[in-house]
CSV table of C-alpha atoms and ligand atoms in Angstrom, one decimal:
chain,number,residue,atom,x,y,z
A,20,UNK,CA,93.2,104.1,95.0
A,21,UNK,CA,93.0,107.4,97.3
A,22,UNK,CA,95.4,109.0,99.1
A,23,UNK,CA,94.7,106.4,101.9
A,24,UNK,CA,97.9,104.9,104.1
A,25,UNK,CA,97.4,101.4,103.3
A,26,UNK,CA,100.0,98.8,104.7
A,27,UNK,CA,99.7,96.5,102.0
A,28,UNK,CA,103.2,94.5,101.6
A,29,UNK,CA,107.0,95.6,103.1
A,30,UNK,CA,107.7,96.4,98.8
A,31,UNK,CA,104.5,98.9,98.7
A,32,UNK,CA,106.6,100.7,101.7
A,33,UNK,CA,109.7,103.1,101.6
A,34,UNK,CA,112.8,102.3,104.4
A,35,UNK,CA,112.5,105.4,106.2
A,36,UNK,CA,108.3,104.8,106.4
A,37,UNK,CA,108.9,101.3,107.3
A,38,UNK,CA,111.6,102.1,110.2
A,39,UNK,CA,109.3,104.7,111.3
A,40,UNK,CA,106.6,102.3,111.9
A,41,UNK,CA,108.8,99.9,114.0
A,42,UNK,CA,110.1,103.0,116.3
A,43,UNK,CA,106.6,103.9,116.8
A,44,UNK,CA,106.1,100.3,117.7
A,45,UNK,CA,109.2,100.5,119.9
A,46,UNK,CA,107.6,103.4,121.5
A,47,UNK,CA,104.3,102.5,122.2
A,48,UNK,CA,105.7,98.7,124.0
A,49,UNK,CA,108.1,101.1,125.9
A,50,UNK,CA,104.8,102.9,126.8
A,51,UNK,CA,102.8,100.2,128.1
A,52,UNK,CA,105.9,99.0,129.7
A,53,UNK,CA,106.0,102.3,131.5
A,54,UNK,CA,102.0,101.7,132.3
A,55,UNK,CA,101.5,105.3,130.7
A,56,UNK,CA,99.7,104.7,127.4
A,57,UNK,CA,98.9,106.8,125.1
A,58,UNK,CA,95.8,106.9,123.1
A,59,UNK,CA,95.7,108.1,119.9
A,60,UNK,CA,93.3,106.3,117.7
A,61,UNK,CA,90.4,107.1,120.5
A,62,UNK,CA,87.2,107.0,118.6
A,63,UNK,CA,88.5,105.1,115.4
A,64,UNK,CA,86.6,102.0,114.7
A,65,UNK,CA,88.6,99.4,112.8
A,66,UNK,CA,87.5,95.7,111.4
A,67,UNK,CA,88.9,92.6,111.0
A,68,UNK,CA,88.3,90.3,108.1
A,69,UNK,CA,88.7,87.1,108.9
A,70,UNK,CA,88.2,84.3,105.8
A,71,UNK,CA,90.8,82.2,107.5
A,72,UNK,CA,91.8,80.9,111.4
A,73,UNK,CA,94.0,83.3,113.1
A,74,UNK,CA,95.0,83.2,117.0
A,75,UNK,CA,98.1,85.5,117.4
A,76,UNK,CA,97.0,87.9,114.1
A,77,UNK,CA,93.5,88.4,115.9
A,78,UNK,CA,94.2,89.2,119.3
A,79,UNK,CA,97.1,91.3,119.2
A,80,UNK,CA,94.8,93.3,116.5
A,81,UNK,CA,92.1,93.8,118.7
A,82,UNK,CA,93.7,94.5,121.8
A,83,UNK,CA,96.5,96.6,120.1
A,84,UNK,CA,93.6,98.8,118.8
A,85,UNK,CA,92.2,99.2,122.4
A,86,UNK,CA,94.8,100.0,123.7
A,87,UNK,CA,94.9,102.6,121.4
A,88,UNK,CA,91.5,103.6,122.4
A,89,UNK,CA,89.7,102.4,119.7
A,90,UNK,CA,87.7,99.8,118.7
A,91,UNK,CA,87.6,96.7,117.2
A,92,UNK,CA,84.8,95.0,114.7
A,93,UNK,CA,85.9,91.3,113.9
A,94,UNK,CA,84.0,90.0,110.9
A,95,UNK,CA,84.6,86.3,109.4
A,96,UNK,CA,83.7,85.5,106.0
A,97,UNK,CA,81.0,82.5,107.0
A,98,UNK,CA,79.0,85.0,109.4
A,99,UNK,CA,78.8,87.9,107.3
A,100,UNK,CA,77.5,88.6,104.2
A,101,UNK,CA,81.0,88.2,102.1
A,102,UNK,CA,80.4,84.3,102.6
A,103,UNK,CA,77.0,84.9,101.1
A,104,UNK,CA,77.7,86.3,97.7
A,105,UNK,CA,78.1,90.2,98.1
A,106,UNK,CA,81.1,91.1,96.4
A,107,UNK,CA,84.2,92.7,97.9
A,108,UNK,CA,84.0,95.9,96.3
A,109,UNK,CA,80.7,96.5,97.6
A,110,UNK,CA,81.7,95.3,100.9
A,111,UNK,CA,84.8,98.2,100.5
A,112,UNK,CA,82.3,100.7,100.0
A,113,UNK,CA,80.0,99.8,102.9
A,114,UNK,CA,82.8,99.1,105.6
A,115,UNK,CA,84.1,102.6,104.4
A,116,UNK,CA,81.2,104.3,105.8
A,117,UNK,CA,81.0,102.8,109.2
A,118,UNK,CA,85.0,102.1,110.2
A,119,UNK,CA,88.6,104.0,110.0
A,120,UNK,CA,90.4,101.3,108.7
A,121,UNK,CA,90.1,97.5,107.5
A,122,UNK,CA,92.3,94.7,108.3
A,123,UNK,CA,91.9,91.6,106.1
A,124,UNK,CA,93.3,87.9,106.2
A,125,UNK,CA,92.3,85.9,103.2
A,126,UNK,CA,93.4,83.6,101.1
A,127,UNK,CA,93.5,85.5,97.9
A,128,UNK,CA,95.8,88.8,97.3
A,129,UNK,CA,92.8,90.0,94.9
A,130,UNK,CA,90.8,90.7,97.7
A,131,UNK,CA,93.0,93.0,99.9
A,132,UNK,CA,93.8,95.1,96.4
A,133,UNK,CA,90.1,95.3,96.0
A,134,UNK,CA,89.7,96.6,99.3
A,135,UNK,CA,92.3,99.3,99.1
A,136,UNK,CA,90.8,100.0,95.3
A,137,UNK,CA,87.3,100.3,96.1
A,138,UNK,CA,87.1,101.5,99.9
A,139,UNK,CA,88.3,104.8,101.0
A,140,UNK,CA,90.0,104.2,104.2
A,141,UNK,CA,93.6,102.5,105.0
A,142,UNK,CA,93.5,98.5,104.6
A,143,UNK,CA,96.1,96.6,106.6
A,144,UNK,CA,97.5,92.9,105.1
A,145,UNK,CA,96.8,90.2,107.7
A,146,UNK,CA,98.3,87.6,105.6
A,147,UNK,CA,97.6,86.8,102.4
A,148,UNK,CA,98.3,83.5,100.5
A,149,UNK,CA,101.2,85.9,98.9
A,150,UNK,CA,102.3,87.7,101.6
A,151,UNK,CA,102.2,88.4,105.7
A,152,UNK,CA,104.3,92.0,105.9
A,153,UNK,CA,102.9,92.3,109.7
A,154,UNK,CA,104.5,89.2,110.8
A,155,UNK,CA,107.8,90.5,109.1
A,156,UNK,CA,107.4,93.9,110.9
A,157,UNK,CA,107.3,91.9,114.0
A,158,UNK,CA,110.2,89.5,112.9
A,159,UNK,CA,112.5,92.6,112.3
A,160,UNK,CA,111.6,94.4,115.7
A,161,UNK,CA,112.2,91.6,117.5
A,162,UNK,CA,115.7,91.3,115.5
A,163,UNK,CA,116.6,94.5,116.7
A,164,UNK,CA,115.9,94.4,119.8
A,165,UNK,CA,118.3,91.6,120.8
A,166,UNK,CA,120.8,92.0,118.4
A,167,UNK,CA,121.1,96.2,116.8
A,168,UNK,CA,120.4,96.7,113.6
A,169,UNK,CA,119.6,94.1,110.6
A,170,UNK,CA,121.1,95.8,108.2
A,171,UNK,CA,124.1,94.2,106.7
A,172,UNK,CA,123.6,90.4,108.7
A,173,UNK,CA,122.3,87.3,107.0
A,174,UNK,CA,119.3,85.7,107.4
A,175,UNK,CA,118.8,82.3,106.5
A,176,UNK,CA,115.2,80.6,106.0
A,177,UNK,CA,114.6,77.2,105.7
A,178,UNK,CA,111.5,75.3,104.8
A,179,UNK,CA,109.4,75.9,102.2
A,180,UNK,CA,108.9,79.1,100.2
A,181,UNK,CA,105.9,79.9,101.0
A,182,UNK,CA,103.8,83.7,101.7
A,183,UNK,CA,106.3,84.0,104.9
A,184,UNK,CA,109.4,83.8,102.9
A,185,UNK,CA,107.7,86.1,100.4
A,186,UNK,CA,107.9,88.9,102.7
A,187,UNK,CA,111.3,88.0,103.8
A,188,UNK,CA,112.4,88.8,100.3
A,189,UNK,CA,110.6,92.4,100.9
A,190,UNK,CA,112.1,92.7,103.4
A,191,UNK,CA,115.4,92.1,103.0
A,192,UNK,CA,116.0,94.7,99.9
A,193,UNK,CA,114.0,97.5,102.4
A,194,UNK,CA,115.9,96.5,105.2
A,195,UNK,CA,119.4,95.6,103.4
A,196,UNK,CA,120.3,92.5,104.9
A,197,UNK,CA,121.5,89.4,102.9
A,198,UNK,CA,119.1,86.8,102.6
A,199,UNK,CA,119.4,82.7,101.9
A,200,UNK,CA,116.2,80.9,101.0
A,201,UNK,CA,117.0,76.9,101.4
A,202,UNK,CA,114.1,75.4,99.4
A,203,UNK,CA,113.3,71.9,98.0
A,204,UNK,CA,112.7,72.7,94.2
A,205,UNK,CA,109.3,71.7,94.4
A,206,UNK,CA,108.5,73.8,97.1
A,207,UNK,CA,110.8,77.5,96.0
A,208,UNK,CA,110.0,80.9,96.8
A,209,UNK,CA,107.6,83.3,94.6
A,210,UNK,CA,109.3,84.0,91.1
A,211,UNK,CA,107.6,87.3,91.3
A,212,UNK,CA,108.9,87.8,94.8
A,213,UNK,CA,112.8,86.9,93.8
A,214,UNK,CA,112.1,89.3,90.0
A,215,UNK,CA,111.2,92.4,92.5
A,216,UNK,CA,114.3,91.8,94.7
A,217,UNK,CA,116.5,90.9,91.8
A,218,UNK,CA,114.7,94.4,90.2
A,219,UNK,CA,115.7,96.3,93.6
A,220,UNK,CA,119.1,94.9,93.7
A,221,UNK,CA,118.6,93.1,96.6
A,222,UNK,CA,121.0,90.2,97.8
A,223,UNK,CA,118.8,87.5,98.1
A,224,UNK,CA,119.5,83.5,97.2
A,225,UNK,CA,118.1,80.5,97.0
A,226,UNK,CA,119.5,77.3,98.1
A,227,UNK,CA,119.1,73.7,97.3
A,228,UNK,CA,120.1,72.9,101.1
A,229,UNK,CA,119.6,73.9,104.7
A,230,UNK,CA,122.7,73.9,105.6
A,231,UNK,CA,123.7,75.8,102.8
A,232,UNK,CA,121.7,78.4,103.8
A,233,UNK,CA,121.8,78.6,107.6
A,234,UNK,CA,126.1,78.6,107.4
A,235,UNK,CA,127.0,81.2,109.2
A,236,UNK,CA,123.8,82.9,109.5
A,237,UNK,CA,122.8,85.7,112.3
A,238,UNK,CA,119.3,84.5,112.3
A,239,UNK,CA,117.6,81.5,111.3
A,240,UNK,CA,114.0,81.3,110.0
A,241,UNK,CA,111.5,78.5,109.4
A,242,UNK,CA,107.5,77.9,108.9
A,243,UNK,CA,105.1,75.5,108.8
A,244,UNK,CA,105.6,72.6,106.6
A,245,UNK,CA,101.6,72.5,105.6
A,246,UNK,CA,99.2,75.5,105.4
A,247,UNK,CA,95.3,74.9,105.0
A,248,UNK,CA,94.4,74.5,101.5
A,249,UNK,CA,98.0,72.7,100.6
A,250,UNK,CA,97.7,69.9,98.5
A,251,UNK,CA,99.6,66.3,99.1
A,252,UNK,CA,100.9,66.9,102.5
A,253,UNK,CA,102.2,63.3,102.5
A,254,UNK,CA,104.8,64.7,99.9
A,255,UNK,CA,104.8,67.9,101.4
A,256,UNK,CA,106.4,66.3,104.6
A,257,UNK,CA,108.8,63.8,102.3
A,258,UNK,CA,110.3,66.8,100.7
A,259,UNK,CA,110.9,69.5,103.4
A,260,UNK,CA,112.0,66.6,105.9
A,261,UNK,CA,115.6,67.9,105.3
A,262,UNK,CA,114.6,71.2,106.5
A,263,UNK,CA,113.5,71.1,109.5
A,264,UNK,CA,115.7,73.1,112.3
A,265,UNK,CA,117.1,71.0,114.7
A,266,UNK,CA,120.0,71.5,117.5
A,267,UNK,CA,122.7,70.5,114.5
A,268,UNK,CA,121.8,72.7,111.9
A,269,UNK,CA,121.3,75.6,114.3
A,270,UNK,CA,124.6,74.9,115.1
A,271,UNK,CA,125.6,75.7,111.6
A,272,UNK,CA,125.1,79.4,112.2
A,273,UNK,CA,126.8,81.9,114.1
A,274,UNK,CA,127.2,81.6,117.9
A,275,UNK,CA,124.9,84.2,118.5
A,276,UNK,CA,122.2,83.3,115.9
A,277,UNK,CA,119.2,83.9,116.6
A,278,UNK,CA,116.1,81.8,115.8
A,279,UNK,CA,112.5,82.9,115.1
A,280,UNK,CA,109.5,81.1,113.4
A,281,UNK,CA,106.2,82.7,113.4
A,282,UNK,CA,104.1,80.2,115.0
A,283,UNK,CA,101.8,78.3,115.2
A,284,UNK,CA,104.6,75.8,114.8
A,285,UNK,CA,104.5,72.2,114.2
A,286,UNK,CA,107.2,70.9,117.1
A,287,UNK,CA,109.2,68.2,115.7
A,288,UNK,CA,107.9,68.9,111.9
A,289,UNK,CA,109.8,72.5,110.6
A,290,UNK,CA,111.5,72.6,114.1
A,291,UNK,CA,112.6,70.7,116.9
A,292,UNK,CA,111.4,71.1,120.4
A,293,UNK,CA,115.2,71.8,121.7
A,294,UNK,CA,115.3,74.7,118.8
A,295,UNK,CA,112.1,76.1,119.6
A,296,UNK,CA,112.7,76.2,123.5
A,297,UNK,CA,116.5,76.5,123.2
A,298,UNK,CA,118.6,79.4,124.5
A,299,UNK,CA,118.6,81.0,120.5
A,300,UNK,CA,114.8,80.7,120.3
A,301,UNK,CA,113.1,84.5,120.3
A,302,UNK,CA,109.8,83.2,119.5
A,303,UNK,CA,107.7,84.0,122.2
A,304,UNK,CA,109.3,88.0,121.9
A,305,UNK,CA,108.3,87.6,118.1
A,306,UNK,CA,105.1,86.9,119.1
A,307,UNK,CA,104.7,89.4,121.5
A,308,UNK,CA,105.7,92.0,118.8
A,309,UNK,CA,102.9,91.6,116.6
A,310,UNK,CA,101.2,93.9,119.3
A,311,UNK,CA,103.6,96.4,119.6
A,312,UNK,CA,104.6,96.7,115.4
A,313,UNK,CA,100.9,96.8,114.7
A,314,UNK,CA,99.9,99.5,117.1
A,315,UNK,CA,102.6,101.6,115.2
A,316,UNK,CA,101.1,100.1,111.8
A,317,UNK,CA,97.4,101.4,113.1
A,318,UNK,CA,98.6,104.8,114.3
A,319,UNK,CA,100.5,105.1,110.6
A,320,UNK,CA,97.8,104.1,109.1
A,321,UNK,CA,95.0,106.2,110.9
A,322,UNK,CA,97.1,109.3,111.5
B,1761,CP,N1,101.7,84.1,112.8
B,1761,CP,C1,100.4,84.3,112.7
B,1761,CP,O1,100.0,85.1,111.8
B,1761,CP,O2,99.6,83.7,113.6
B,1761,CP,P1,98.0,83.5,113.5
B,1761,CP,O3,97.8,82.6,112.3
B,1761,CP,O4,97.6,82.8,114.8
B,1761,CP,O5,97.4,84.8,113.3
């Protein structure tokens, strides 16, 4: 790997790199706020690598990056020639000479490292099956805008512990907040996520319940239930049934908790409709994020 500014997972990052992306972030939303943008990737080219659906991860790439002044490439694996046998390293080198940077969603962490490895320009993490770092840079924006800092407050996720929760745990040893993961055992967070954060010191738990994990909680966190490629979502849906978010278990955490889920959600499955509309509910301003946090990802990156 070069010298390259990859944005590869929240743990491949230091705190004062990963704050510095947000504030740029924070900047460039005050900026378009302000309708004077700025334009500093103008006549950077960057692709998207698409081998799985994406709404929100998609279009706040590709208009983040123009109005940035660049431009945007969006490949999918079926219409390209990855889906057709040419190998990712080779596809690395090629991309490398046309574009200034490579964003890849896929299904398999292998690919983004191979990418980084073999090409010779920054490659951004669109969500892996391990991790989604850009949706966490979003999550903690969004955070601190309504409520200061993160540092210090408790975070409780509940569902199952899947590539989302995964970057929680990142996050929450860069970002030094205290972290509880309610999980069904058959569906618990990444051993290798928890062994880093255990590694790092950070103060991260897992739970057997919800409600053991949203008590008294600044922010509350859940995801969808089923992801494509998820086996048995019959038992799936037995298992994380306890889990979902409703009214009563928000209640459980502080009176100023927030509540955030990435989307798209699954309304009466992980969350119910009075959470996900209700007064605590940030989602739409988490959403909205993803725009502003990548544009400060995409300058870092290209700059
Ligand atoms: N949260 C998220 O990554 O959304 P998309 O799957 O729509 O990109």
């Amino acid at each position: 790997m070069g010298a390259e500014r990859h944005f590869l997972d929240v743990s491949a990052l230091d705190t004062v790199t990963l704050h510095k992306i947000i504030g740029r972030g924070r900047a460039f939303k005050g900026e378009l706020a302000a309708g004077k943008m700025s334009q500093p990737l103008a006549g950077k080219t960057l692709v998207l690598i698409f081998e799985k659906p994406s709404t929100r991860t998609r279009v706040s790439f590709q208009v983040g990056m123009q109005q940035l002044g660049g431009m945007v490439v969006v490949m999918s694996e079926k219409e390209s020639q990855l889906g057709h046998g040419e190998t990712i390293v080779d596809t690395a080198r090629v991309l490398s000479r046309y574009a200034d940077a490579i964003m890849i969603r896929t299904d398999n962490p292998q690919k983004l490292a191979e990418l980084a490895a073999f090409g010779s320009v920054p490659v951004i993490n669109g969500l892996t099956d391990e991790s989604h770092p850009c949706q966490i840079m979003a999550d903690v924006m969004t955070f601190e805008e309504h409520r200061g800092s993160i540092e210090g407050k408790t975070v409780a996720w509940s569902g199952a512990g899947n590539n989302v929760a995964s970057s929680w745990i990142h996050a929450a040893v860069r970002f030094g907040f205290k972290l509880r993961l309610g999980c069904p055992a058959t569906h618990s967070p990444s051993p290798a996520a928890l062994a880093w954060a255990a590694t790092e010191g950070g103060d991260v738990a897992v739970v057997e319940t919800a409600e053991e994990a949203v008590d008294g909680a600044n922010l509350v966190v859940t995801d969808a239930w089923v992801s494509m490629g998820d086996e048995n979502p019959e038992m799936r849906h037995q298992v994380l049934l306890p889990f979902c978010v409703d009214e009563k278990l928000m209640a459980r955490a502080r009176p100023d908790a927030l509540f955030m889920h990435c989307l798209p959600a699954h309304r009466g499955e992980e969350a119910a409709d009075a959470v996900l509309d209700g007064p605590q509910s940030v989602i739409w301003d988490e959403a909205e994020n993803r725009l502003h946090v990548q544009k400060g990802i995409l300058s870092w990156c290209m700059s």
